Amino acid sequence: MDTNTHNLHFSDLHGRAHVVRVLTADGHDWHLHTTIDGQSFSKHCHNWQAVERTLTWLRNHCHEPLTCDAAAPRNRSGVAASIAAALLLTLASTVASAQPVIYVSEPAIRFNAAVADYANMHRRLERLVGPITLNSTTESINRSMQALANAIRVERSHAQQGDLFTPALASELRGSVNQALLVHGFTAADVWESERADIVNPHAVRLRVNDTFPWLLASMMFPCVIEALPPLPSELQYRIVGSDLVLVDVHASLIVDILPGLLDDTEGMPRQEGGSR
């Protein structure tokens, strides 16, 4: 039996950094352990989805009394009740381990430059409308999100699908992500099962660049998928909806770009009529 140890990093809702030690046997069962404010917490998980749900639960509850092998919620209905609540959750750091894929190809270099330009624009506009913080009220968050999103739409009025996810980069990312799933023993079906477990219907909304991202579709990202994608500034996140990769401006709750068909195993995954979202 092969046993490996991983350290997963996350930030709680107060911005404090924590580390969860994960012991896995043969890449199947996962044993989580951490100590937070002198409290010991342990949990046994059977798959990555359960690991991610536990980390999400810890982000929101680690300031409360913790119980060993506590059962984290198995759905996100409370979080997804509103876009504002989902936004607060995504302000916490994304789980990632220490060895992401390093992209050095020309399409990836252009993507990194485009993402950096976008982040600079975002920060400039956000200074004008006021930043969103973890202590902001729901009403304040909604006002700031709408103002920032409208300002970005004006500057990116001609934005189209594929501006950042160019065809050359799309091919590279599809290969990298599907290889990462294969190496970790997952398939596209596992990703879709995770969406169903999070009560996500990927066909509930037709997604378009510059539209508001519906956080009800924001199922948890597999850590191995995050590692297989180029790193992003804190203003942006990746999300998989159905088989598509969506680049989301978190603070503006805005769709920046869409890469259709990220997952190569689309057998049995129904698509919307009329082409990609």
Short mmCIF file of C-alpha atoms in Angstrom, two decimals:
data_model
loop_
_atom_site.label_atom_id
_atom_site.label_comp_id
_atom_site.label_asym_id
_atom_site.label_seq_id
_atom_site.Cartn_x
_atom_site.Cartn_y
_atom_site.Cartn_z
CA MET A 1 0.00 0.00 0.00
CA ASP A 2 1.47 3.36 -1.09
CA THR A 3 1.00 6.15 1.44
CA ASN A 4 1.53 9.83 0.61
CA THR A 5 1.32 13.00 2.66
CA HIS A 6 0.10 16.34 1.30
CA ASN A 7 -0.29 19.78 2.83
CA LEU A 8 -3.36 21.74 1.73
CA HIS A 9 -3.49 25.46 2.46
CA PHE A 10 -6.62 27.57 3.00
CA SER A 11 -7.61 30.91 4.50
CA ASP A 12 -10.53 31.37 6.86
CA LEU A 13 -13.09 34.17 6.62
CA HIS A 14 -10.84 36.39 8.75
CA GLY A 15 -7.94 36.01 6.32
CA ARG A 16 -5.87 33.74 8.56
CA ALA A 17 -3.84 31.05 6.80
CA HIS A 18 -4.13 27.39 7.89
CA VAL A 19 -2.62 24.10 6.79
CA VAL A 20 -4.39 20.74 6.69
CA ARG A 21 -2.18 17.63 6.67
CA VAL A 22 -3.63 14.96 4.38
CA LEU A 23 -2.59 11.31 4.45
CA THR A 24 -3.75 9.18 1.53
CA ALA A 25 -3.41 5.45 0.92
CA ASP A 26 -3.24 4.32 -2.71
CA GLY A 27 -4.84 7.61 -3.77
CA HIS A 28 -8.29 6.62 -2.50
CA ASP A 29 -9.04 7.20 1.19
CA TRP A 30 -8.00 10.59 2.57
CA HIS A 31 -7.30 11.28 6.25
CA LEU A 32 -7.33 14.99 7.14
CA HIS A 33 -5.83 16.48 10.26
CA THR A 34 -5.19 20.04 11.41
CA THR A 35 -4.88 22.06 14.60
CA ILE A 36 -6.56 25.48 14.66
CA ASP A 37 -6.34 27.77 17.71
CA GLY A 38 -5.32 24.78 19.82
CA GLN A 39 -8.25 22.67 18.59
CA SER A 40 -7.49 19.35 16.91
CA PHE A 41 -9.62 18.41 13.91
CA SER A 42 -9.60 15.10 11.98
CA LYS A 43 -11.80 13.68 9.26
CA HIS A 44 -11.81 10.64 6.98
CA CYS A 45 -12.86 11.26 3.35
CA HIS A 46 -13.41 8.76 0.54
CA ASN A 47 -12.75 11.10 -2.40
CA TRP A 48 -11.48 14.54 -3.41
CA GLN A 49 -14.99 15.98 -3.46
CA ALA A 50 -15.34 15.21 0.26
CA VAL A 51 -11.92 16.74 0.92
CA GLU A 52 -12.95 19.96 -0.83
CA ARG A 53 -16.26 20.13 1.02
CA THR A 54 -14.44 19.69 4.31
CA LEU A 55 -12.05 22.53 3.48
CA THR A 56 -14.99 24.76 2.57
CA TRP A 57 -16.64 23.88 5.88
CA LEU A 58 -13.43 24.67 7.77
CA ARG A 59 -13.14 28.05 6.06
CA ASN A 60 -16.51 29.03 7.48
CA HIS A 61 -16.49 27.26 10.85
CA CYS A 62 -12.88 26.97 12.04
CA HIS A 63 -13.47 29.86 14.48
CA GLU A 64 -16.13 27.71 16.20
CA PRO A 65 -15.58 24.67 18.44
CA LEU A 66 -14.40 21.83 16.20
CA THR A 67 -15.30 18.16 16.53
CA CYS A 68 -12.99 15.39 15.36
CA ASP A 69 -14.30 13.55 12.29
CA ALA A 70 -17.05 16.16 12.05
CA ALA A 71 -19.35 15.79 9.08
CA ALA A 72 -19.06 18.71 6.68
CA PRO A 73 -22.22 19.63 4.76
CA ARG A 74 -22.76 17.55 1.61
CA ASN A 75 -24.42 20.33 -0.36
CA ARG A 76 -23.95 24.04 -0.82
CA SER A 77 -27.55 25.19 -0.84
CA GLY A 78 -26.95 27.62 2.03
CA VAL A 79 -23.93 29.16 0.33
CA ALA A 80 -25.58 29.34 -3.07
CA ALA A 81 -28.71 31.02 -1.78
CA SER A 82 -27.48 34.33 -3.15
CA ILE A 83 -24.67 35.66 -5.31
CA ALA A 84 -23.48 37.84 -2.45
CA ALA A 85 -23.12 34.87 -0.09
CA ALA A 86 -21.23 32.94 -2.74
CA LEU A 87 -18.93 35.90 -3.30
CA LEU A 88 -18.00 36.03 0.37
CA LEU A 89 -17.07 32.36 0.21
CA THR A 90 -14.87 32.79 -2.87
CA LEU A 91 -12.92 35.62 -1.23
CA ALA A 92 -11.14 32.90 0.75
CA SER A 93 -8.03 31.44 -0.89
CA THR A 94 -8.40 28.65 -3.42
CA VAL A 95 -6.97 25.28 -2.38
CA ALA A 96 -3.77 24.40 -4.22
CA SER A 97 -0.72 22.28 -3.55
CA ALA A 98 2.91 23.09 -4.10
CA GLN A 99 3.64 21.74 -7.59
CA PRO A 100 1.40 23.34 -10.24
CA VAL A 101 2.03 22.83 -13.95
CA ILE A 102 4.43 25.48 -15.32
CA TYR A 103 3.33 26.89 -18.68
CA VAL A 104 6.07 28.32 -20.88
CA SER A 105 4.48 28.08 -24.34
CA GLU A 106 3.78 31.18 -26.40
CA PRO A 107 -0.04 30.88 -26.01
CA ALA A 108 0.37 30.58 -22.23
CA ILE A 109 2.74 33.57 -22.07
CA ARG A 110 0.19 35.64 -24.00
CA PHE A 111 -2.56 34.44 -21.65
CA ASN A 112 -0.51 35.44 -18.60
CA ALA A 113 0.08 38.89 -20.09
CA ALA A 114 -3.63 39.29 -20.90
CA VAL A 115 -4.61 38.20 -17.39
CA ALA A 116 -2.15 40.67 -15.87
CA ASP A 117 -3.56 43.47 -18.04
CA TYR A 118 -7.08 42.53 -16.95
CA ALA A 119 -6.09 42.52 -13.27
CA ASN A 120 -4.53 45.99 -13.61
CA MET A 121 -7.73 47.28 -15.23
CA HIS A 122 -9.82 45.64 -12.51
CA ARG A 123 -7.78 47.23 -9.73
CA ARG A 124 -7.93 50.65 -11.33
CA LEU A 125 -11.70 50.49 -11.66
CA GLU A 126 -12.15 48.97 -8.22
CA ARG A 127 -10.32 51.91 -6.65
CA LEU A 128 -12.97 54.15 -8.19
CA VAL A 129 -16.00 52.16 -6.94
CA GLY A 130 -14.50 50.98 -3.65
CA PRO A 131 -13.17 47.49 -2.81
CA ILE A 132 -15.23 44.59 -1.45
CA THR A 133 -14.09 43.30 1.94
CA LEU A 134 -15.11 40.37 4.11
CA ASN A 135 -16.76 42.79 6.55
CA SER A 136 -18.97 44.41 3.89
CA THR A 137 -22.74 44.07 4.24
CA THR A 138 -24.71 42.18 1.61
CA GLU A 139 -26.23 45.44 0.34
CA SER A 140 -22.80 47.06 0.06
CA ILE A 141 -21.42 44.00 -1.73
CA ASN A 142 -24.24 44.05 -4.28
CA ARG A 143 -23.79 47.76 -4.97
CA SER A 144 -20.02 47.44 -5.38
CA MET A 145 -20.34 44.34 -7.56
CA GLN A 146 -22.82 46.01 -9.88
CA ALA A 147 -20.81 49.21 -10.14
CA LEU A 148 -17.57 47.35 -10.84
CA ALA A 149 -19.21 44.99 -13.33
CA ASN A 150 -20.76 47.90 -15.23
CA ALA A 151 -17.43 49.73 -15.36
CA ILE A 152 -15.65 46.62 -16.68
CA ARG A 153 -18.36 46.04 -19.29
CA VAL A 154 -17.80 49.58 -20.60
CA GLU A 155 -14.04 49.00 -20.96
CA ARG A 156 -14.52 45.51 -22.43
CA SER A 157 -17.57 46.29 -24.55
CA HIS A 158 -16.07 44.39 -27.49
CA ALA A 159 -14.94 41.35 -25.45
CA GLN A 160 -15.65 38.01 -27.12
CA GLN A 161 -15.35 34.37 -26.19
CA GLY A 162 -11.81 33.23 -26.92
CA ASP A 163 -10.07 36.56 -26.33
CA LEU A 164 -8.06 35.07 -23.45
CA PHE A 165 -8.67 31.36 -24.04
CA THR A 166 -7.27 31.39 -27.57
CA PRO A 167 -7.64 28.24 -29.70
CA ALA A 168 -3.95 27.40 -29.25
CA LEU A 169 -4.15 27.78 -25.49
CA ALA A 170 -7.46 25.92 -25.32
CA SER A 171 -5.87 22.84 -26.87
CA GLU A 172 -3.01 23.01 -24.38
CA LEU A 173 -5.30 23.36 -21.37
CA ARG A 174 -7.58 20.53 -22.45
CA GLY A 175 -4.59 18.20 -22.64
CA SER A 176 -3.15 19.33 -19.32
CA VAL A 177 -6.42 19.07 -17.38
CA ASN A 178 -7.43 15.70 -18.76
CA GLN A 179 -3.94 14.35 -18.08
CA ALA A 180 -4.18 15.62 -14.49
CA LEU A 181 -7.52 13.88 -14.00
CA LEU A 182 -6.08 10.67 -15.45
CA VAL A 183 -2.99 10.75 -13.22
CA HIS A 184 -5.14 11.27 -10.11
CA GLY A 185 -7.56 8.50 -11.06
CA PHE A 186 -10.50 10.74 -12.03
CA THR A 187 -12.64 11.04 -15.15
CA ALA A 188 -14.90 13.73 -16.58
CA ALA A 189 -17.80 11.78 -15.08
CA ASP A 190 -16.33 12.38 -11.60
CA VAL A 191 -16.37 16.13 -12.25
CA TRP A 192 -20.01 16.00 -13.36
CA GLU A 193 -20.90 13.86 -10.34
CA SER A 194 -19.37 16.55 -8.13
CA GLU A 195 -21.65 19.11 -9.78
CA ARG A 196 -24.68 16.94 -9.11
CA ALA A 197 -23.59 16.47 -5.50
CA ASP A 198 -23.48 20.25 -5.16
CA ILE A 199 -27.01 20.50 -6.65
CA VAL A 200 -25.72 22.15 -9.80
CA ASN A 201 -27.59 22.08 -13.11
CA PRO A 202 -24.97 23.19 -15.67
CA HIS A 203 -27.67 23.81 -18.27
CA ALA A 204 -29.80 26.10 -16.14
CA VAL A 205 -28.25 29.23 -17.69
CA ARG A 206 -26.64 30.03 -21.03
CA LEU A 207 -23.26 31.58 -20.19
CA ARG A 208 -21.87 34.52 -22.19
CA VAL A 209 -18.82 36.75 -21.85
CA ASN A 210 -19.58 39.96 -19.88
CA ASP A 211 -22.71 38.43 -18.32
CA THR A 212 -23.09 37.97 -14.57
CA PHE A 213 -21.74 34.61 -13.42
CA PRO A 214 -24.49 32.61 -11.65
CA TRP A 215 -22.82 31.40 -8.45
CA LEU A 216 -25.43 28.64 -8.17
CA LEU A 217 -23.30 26.90 -10.81
CA ALA A 218 -20.08 27.34 -8.84
CA SER A 219 -19.34 23.77 -7.80
CA MET A 220 -16.03 23.08 -6.08
CA MET A 221 -12.92 22.79 -8.25
CA PHE A 222 -10.80 19.63 -8.03
CA PRO A 223 -7.33 20.57 -6.64
CA CYS A 224 -5.60 18.59 -9.39
CA VAL A 225 -7.50 20.61 -12.01
CA ILE A 226 -6.47 23.90 -10.42
CA GLU A 227 -2.86 22.74 -10.45
CA ALA A 228 -3.10 21.91 -14.16
CA LEU A 229 -4.18 25.46 -15.11
CA PRO A 230 -2.10 28.67 -15.30
CA PRO A 231 -2.05 30.61 -12.02
CA LEU A 232 -4.37 33.60 -11.70
CA PRO A 233 -4.35 36.87 -9.76
CA SER A 234 -6.67 36.96 -6.77
CA GLU A 235 -9.34 38.87 -8.71
CA LEU A 236 -9.96 35.89 -11.02
CA GLN A 237 -10.98 32.27 -10.57
CA TYR A 238 -11.59 29.23 -12.76
CA ARG A 239 -14.87 27.35 -12.60
CA ILE A 240 -16.01 24.27 -14.51
CA VAL A 241 -19.64 24.33 -15.60
CA GLY A 242 -20.68 21.16 -17.40
CA SER A 243 -17.68 20.49 -19.65
CA ASP A 244 -16.68 24.15 -20.02
CA LEU A 245 -14.02 26.17 -18.22
CA VAL A 246 -15.20 29.63 -17.15
CA LEU A 247 -12.89 32.47 -16.18
CA VAL A 248 -14.69 34.57 -13.55
CA ASP A 249 -13.97 37.99 -12.10
CA VAL A 250 -14.82 37.22 -8.49
CA HIS A 251 -15.33 40.74 -7.17
CA ALA A 252 -17.48 41.78 -10.13
CA SER A 253 -19.21 38.39 -10.43
CA LEU A 254 -18.53 38.70 -14.16
CA ILE A 255 -17.75 36.13 -16.87
CA VAL A 256 -14.42 37.12 -18.43
CA ASP A 257 -14.02 34.23 -20.89
CA ILE A 258 -15.25 30.70 -21.61
CA LEU A 259 -13.34 27.67 -22.90
CA PRO A 260 -15.93 25.21 -24.24
CA GLY A 261 -15.32 21.47 -23.97
CA LEU A 262 -12.43 21.52 -21.50
CA LEU A 263 -13.13 17.90 -20.58
CA ASP A 264 -12.48 15.48 -23.42
CA ASP A 265 -14.83 12.74 -22.16
CA THR A 266 -18.13 14.30 -23.20
CA GLU A 267 -19.89 10.99 -23.75
CA GLY A 268 -23.23 11.08 -21.99
CA MET A 269 -22.92 14.75 -21.07
CA PRO A 270 -25.80 16.59 -22.79
CA ARG A 271 -25.02 19.91 -24.39
CA GLN A 272 -27.28 22.87 -24.86
CA GLU A 273 -28.70 23.33 -28.31
CA GLY A 274 -27.24 26.17 -30.29
CA GLY A 275 -23.54 25.49 -29.69
CA SER A 276 -21.29 26.38 -26.78
CA ARG A 277 -22.46 28.61 -24.02
#
